[in-house]
Amino acid sequence: MATIRLGDKAPNFTAETSTGTINFYDYLGNSWGILFSHPADFTPVCTTELGTAAKFKDEFDKRNVKIIALSVDGKQSHNNWIKDINEVENTTVNFPIIADEDRKVSDLYDMIHPNADDTLTVRSVYIIAPDKTVKLILTYPASTGRNFHELLRVIDSLQLTAYHKVATPANWKNGEDVVVSPAITTEEAKSIFKKEVRELKPYLRYTADPTA
Ligand code: BEZ
C-alpha cells in the first residue's frame, strides 16, 4: 500500500456496494468526487453522518459532486442499516456505500489506522477532481463526526481556485473576498480582476470573489 498524497492520481477500484458493483472512475465520470469512510454500520455517529450527507444532495449536485461512502461491513448489513438511517434522519440515502469486507479499498486508501483500531476504518475523506487527482485529505477519529458544511466550503474553494488566480483566506465562505494568488504581481492582479485589488502587504492582496 502506497501512501496517497495531494496531487496523486486517486487509485481506481471495482467494489461491491449497497447499490451493486461499482467501478469508481465510471461512477465519478466527469464529476468531482468525495470518497469517505466510516468505522461501522449501526453506530450512532455514522448514522448521523450518512443521514446528513443524504440531506446535502442538492448542494453536492449544484457543485457537480458525487459522493460514495465506505465501511468494512457487508452489503446486506448496509441495506438493513440504510432503513434505520432513512427512518431516524428522515431522509433517503441517495449514494452508494461500499461493502469493503475484504478491506481492498480501505487498504488501497490507507483507511485503517492500526494504532487507532485494528480492523475498523477511521473517518477518512478524499476529495477528487474531475481529472482524478486527489485535492484534499481529511482524517477524523471514530468519536468525532465530520462537518459537512466544511466539505461544501472546501469544494467551493477548490473549484474557485482551480479556475482563478486566487486563494481563500481563513474561515472564508462562498462569495466572500479572496486573496490574490502569490503567483501573480499586484499589477497583474489589477489587470485580471474586475473589482478593486487592495494591497495590505506586497504578499497579501484582497479582491472580490471573481465569480460573484
Ligand atoms: C459511531 O459512529 O458512533 C462510532 C463508531 C465507532 C466508534 C465510536 C463511535
Short mmCIF file of C-alpha atoms and ligand atoms in Angstrom, two decimals:
data_model
loop_
_atom_site.label_atom_id
_atom_site.label_comp_id
_atom_site.label_asym_id
_atom_site.label_seq_id
_atom_site.Cartn_x
_atom_site.Cartn_y
_atom_site.Cartn_z
CA MET A 1 0.00 0.00 0.00
CA ALA A 2 1.49 3.29 -1.14
CA THR A 3 0.70 6.49 0.73
CA ILE A 4 -1.72 8.72 -1.18
CA ARG A 5 -0.80 12.39 -1.17
CA LEU A 6 -2.33 15.56 -2.57
CA GLY A 7 -1.80 15.76 -6.32
CA ASP A 8 -1.62 11.96 -6.70
CA LYS A 9 -3.97 10.13 -9.03
CA ALA A 10 -6.78 8.59 -6.94
CA PRO A 11 -6.49 4.81 -7.34
CA ASN A 12 -9.35 3.22 -9.25
CA PHE A 13 -11.15 0.13 -7.96
CA THR A 14 -14.17 -2.03 -8.56
CA ALA A 15 -16.20 -2.82 -5.44
CA GLU A 16 -19.47 -4.23 -4.21
CA THR A 17 -21.75 -1.51 -2.82
CA SER A 18 -25.23 -1.10 -1.41
CA THR A 19 -26.40 -0.30 -4.95
CA GLY A 20 -24.47 -3.01 -6.83
CA THR A 21 -20.98 -3.40 -8.26
CA ILE A 22 -19.30 -0.08 -8.99
CA ASN A 23 -16.18 0.91 -10.86
CA PHE A 24 -15.03 4.04 -9.06
CA TYR A 25 -13.90 6.01 -12.13
CA ASP A 26 -17.06 5.07 -14.06
CA TYR A 27 -19.17 6.14 -11.09
CA LEU A 28 -17.42 9.52 -10.88
CA GLY A 29 -17.49 10.20 -14.62
CA ASN A 30 -16.58 13.88 -15.08
CA SER A 31 -17.79 14.90 -11.62
CA TRP A 32 -15.86 15.88 -8.56
CA GLY A 33 -15.87 13.07 -6.01
CA ILE A 34 -15.96 12.59 -2.26
CA LEU A 35 -14.92 9.15 -1.00
CA PHE A 36 -15.49 8.92 2.75
CA SER A 37 -15.14 6.05 5.18
CA HIS A 38 -16.86 5.40 8.47
CA PRO A 39 -16.00 2.85 11.15
CA ALA A 40 -19.01 0.54 11.18
CA ASP A 41 -22.69 0.10 10.39
CA PHE A 42 -25.30 0.52 13.13
CA THR A 43 -23.23 3.04 15.09
CA PRO A 44 -24.55 6.41 16.27
CA VAL A 45 -22.14 8.96 14.80
CA CYS A 46 -22.05 7.19 11.42
CA THR A 47 -25.84 7.17 11.30
CA THR A 48 -25.95 10.96 11.70
CA GLU A 49 -23.16 11.44 9.13
CA LEU A 50 -24.77 9.38 6.40
CA GLY A 51 -28.17 10.94 7.03
CA THR A 52 -26.61 14.40 6.82
CA ALA A 53 -24.74 13.51 3.63
CA ALA A 54 -28.03 12.36 2.05
CA LYS A 55 -29.73 15.64 3.00
CA PHE A 56 -26.91 17.60 1.33
CA LYS A 57 -27.62 16.01 -2.07
CA ASP A 58 -28.89 19.24 -3.65
CA GLU A 59 -25.77 21.08 -2.52
CA PHE A 60 -23.50 18.34 -3.88
CA ASP A 61 -25.43 18.29 -7.17
CA LYS A 62 -25.10 22.09 -7.54
CA ARG A 63 -21.33 21.66 -7.32
CA ASN A 64 -21.19 18.61 -9.65
CA VAL A 65 -20.02 16.35 -6.80
CA LYS A 66 -20.76 12.64 -6.46
CA ILE A 67 -20.28 11.05 -3.07
CA ILE A 68 -19.59 7.45 -2.08
CA ALA A 69 -19.24 6.07 1.45
CA LEU A 70 -17.38 3.00 2.71
CA SER A 71 -17.28 0.69 5.67
CA VAL A 72 -15.92 -2.80 6.17
CA ASP A 73 -19.39 -4.25 6.75
CA GLY A 74 -21.24 -6.21 4.07
CA LYS A 75 -23.91 -5.23 1.57
CA GLN A 76 -26.79 -6.88 3.47
CA SER A 77 -25.76 -5.05 6.63
CA HIS A 78 -25.54 -1.74 4.73
CA ASN A 79 -29.01 -2.20 3.26
CA ASN A 80 -30.52 -3.06 6.66
CA TRP A 81 -28.81 -0.07 8.24
CA ILE A 82 -29.92 2.30 5.44
CA LYS A 83 -33.53 1.62 6.52
CA ASP A 84 -32.64 2.86 10.02
CA ILE A 85 -30.81 5.93 8.65
CA ASN A 86 -33.77 6.85 6.47
CA GLU A 87 -36.12 6.49 9.41
CA VAL A 88 -34.21 8.36 12.12
CA GLU A 89 -32.72 11.02 9.85
CA ASN A 90 -35.95 11.47 7.90
CA THR A 91 -34.21 11.16 4.55
CA THR A 92 -33.41 8.69 1.77
CA VAL A 93 -29.80 7.59 1.42
CA ASN A 94 -29.10 8.54 -2.19
CA PHE A 95 -25.49 7.42 -2.70
CA PRO A 96 -23.71 4.05 -2.63
CA ILE A 97 -21.96 2.63 0.42
CA ILE A 98 -19.02 0.38 -0.42
CA ALA A 99 -19.18 -3.02 1.31
CA ASP A 100 -15.45 -3.41 1.87
CA GLU A 101 -15.49 -6.72 3.73
CA ASP A 102 -12.12 -7.79 2.30
CA ARG A 103 -10.69 -4.28 3.04
CA LYS A 104 -9.41 -3.95 -0.50
CA VAL A 105 -10.43 -0.30 -0.84
CA SER A 106 -9.64 0.56 2.79
CA ASP A 107 -6.10 -0.73 2.30
CA LEU A 108 -5.75 1.00 -1.07
CA TYR A 109 -6.70 4.33 0.56
CA ASP A 110 -4.97 3.68 3.92
CA MET A 111 -8.23 4.00 5.86
CA ILE A 112 -7.33 1.55 8.63
CA HIS A 113 -5.00 3.06 11.22
CA PRO A 114 -3.98 0.12 13.44
CA ASN A 115 -2.93 2.24 16.40
CA ALA A 116 -6.45 3.72 16.47
CA ASP A 117 -8.26 0.46 15.68
CA ASP A 118 -7.02 -2.79 14.16
CA THR A 119 -9.99 -3.53 11.98
CA LEU A 120 -12.31 -0.56 11.61
CA THR A 121 -11.81 2.27 9.14
CA VAL A 122 -11.21 5.76 10.52
CA ARG A 123 -13.23 8.69 9.18
CA SER A 124 -11.24 9.45 6.04
CA VAL A 125 -12.30 11.94 3.38
CA TYR A 126 -10.77 12.10 -0.09
CA ILE A 127 -11.89 14.89 -2.40
CA ILE A 128 -11.10 14.07 -6.02
CA ALA A 129 -11.15 16.44 -9.01
CA PRO A 130 -12.66 15.51 -12.39
CA ASP A 131 -9.15 14.65 -13.66
CA LYS A 132 -8.99 12.11 -10.77
CA THR A 133 -6.26 13.89 -8.83
CA VAL A 134 -6.60 13.97 -5.04
CA LYS A 135 -7.25 17.55 -3.92
CA LEU A 136 -7.92 17.15 -0.21
CA ILE A 137 -7.48 14.52 2.50
CA LEU A 138 -9.03 14.64 5.98
CA THR A 139 -8.74 12.08 8.75
CA TYR A 140 -11.02 12.15 11.79
CA PRO A 141 -11.21 9.67 14.67
CA ALA A 142 -14.24 7.42 15.16
CA SER A 143 -15.56 9.54 18.02
CA THR A 144 -15.82 12.79 16.02
CA GLY A 145 -18.46 13.25 13.34
CA ARG A 146 -17.46 15.33 10.33
CA ASN A 147 -18.79 18.75 9.42
CA PHE A 148 -20.47 18.53 6.01
CA HIS A 149 -20.74 22.32 5.76
CA GLU A 150 -16.93 22.30 5.85
CA LEU A 151 -16.81 19.81 2.99
CA LEU A 152 -19.01 22.09 0.86
CA ARG A 153 -16.86 25.08 1.83
CA VAL A 154 -13.71 23.24 0.76
CA ILE A 155 -15.31 22.17 -2.53
CA ASP A 156 -16.23 25.82 -3.18
CA SER A 157 -12.64 26.86 -2.52
CA LEU A 158 -11.17 24.06 -4.64
CA GLN A 159 -13.46 24.85 -7.56
CA LEU A 160 -12.83 28.60 -7.35
CA THR A 161 -9.05 28.33 -7.03
CA ALA A 162 -8.85 25.75 -9.83
CA TYR A 163 -10.06 28.33 -12.37
CA HIS A 164 -8.97 31.71 -10.95
CA LYS A 165 -5.64 33.03 -9.71
CA VAL A 166 -6.88 33.34 -6.14
CA ALA A 167 -6.69 31.54 -2.80
CA THR A 168 -9.21 31.58 0.04
CA PRO A 169 -8.33 33.00 3.47
CA ALA A 170 -9.11 31.64 6.93
CA ASN A 171 -12.78 30.91 7.55
CA TRP A 172 -13.63 32.02 4.00
CA LYS A 173 -17.12 31.25 2.79
CA ASN A 174 -18.52 31.25 -0.74
CA GLY A 175 -18.98 34.82 -2.04
CA GLU A 176 -16.60 36.49 0.44
CA ASP A 177 -13.43 38.34 -0.59
CA VAL A 178 -10.49 36.19 -1.63
CA VAL A 179 -6.73 36.72 -1.63
CA VAL A 180 -4.72 37.10 -4.82
CA SER A 181 -2.52 34.13 -5.63
CA PRO A 182 1.13 34.71 -4.63
CA ALA A 183 1.98 33.57 -8.17
CA ILE A 184 0.98 36.94 -9.69
CA THR A 185 2.04 40.52 -9.03
CA THR A 186 -0.32 43.23 -7.81
CA GLU A 187 -0.08 44.91 -11.25
CA GLU A 188 -1.11 41.68 -12.96
CA ALA A 189 -3.91 41.22 -10.43
CA LYS A 190 -5.24 44.71 -11.19
CA SER A 191 -5.42 43.89 -14.87
CA ILE A 192 -7.02 40.45 -14.34
CA PHE A 193 -9.69 41.19 -11.74
CA LYS A 194 -12.64 43.46 -12.46
CA LYS A 195 -13.02 44.54 -8.83
CA GLU A 196 -10.61 46.56 -6.69
CA VAL A 197 -7.37 44.90 -5.56
CA ARG A 198 -6.44 46.01 -2.03
CA GLU A 199 -2.76 45.59 -1.14
CA LEU A 200 -2.25 45.29 2.64
CA LYS A 201 1.27 43.93 2.14
CA PRO A 202 3.03 43.08 -1.12
CA TYR A 203 2.22 39.43 -0.37
CA LEU A 204 -1.34 39.98 0.98
CA ARG A 205 -3.79 41.36 -1.58
CA TYR A 206 -7.57 41.05 -1.34
CA THR A 207 -10.14 41.22 -4.10
CA ALA A 208 -13.80 40.31 -4.51
CA ASP A 209 -14.79 36.76 -5.43
CA PRO A 210 -14.20 36.89 -9.23
CA THR A 211 -17.31 34.80 -9.87
CA ALA A 212 -19.64 36.97 -7.77
C1 BEZ B 1 -20.03 5.92 15.76
O1 BEZ B 1 -20.19 6.00 14.56
O2 BEZ B 1 -20.84 6.35 16.55
C2 BEZ B 1 -18.79 5.26 16.33
C3 BEZ B 1 -18.18 4.23 15.64
C4 BEZ B 1 -17.07 3.64 16.20
C5 BEZ B 1 -16.58 4.09 17.41
C6 BEZ B 1 -17.18 5.16 18.06
C7 BEZ B 1 -18.30 5.75 17.51
#
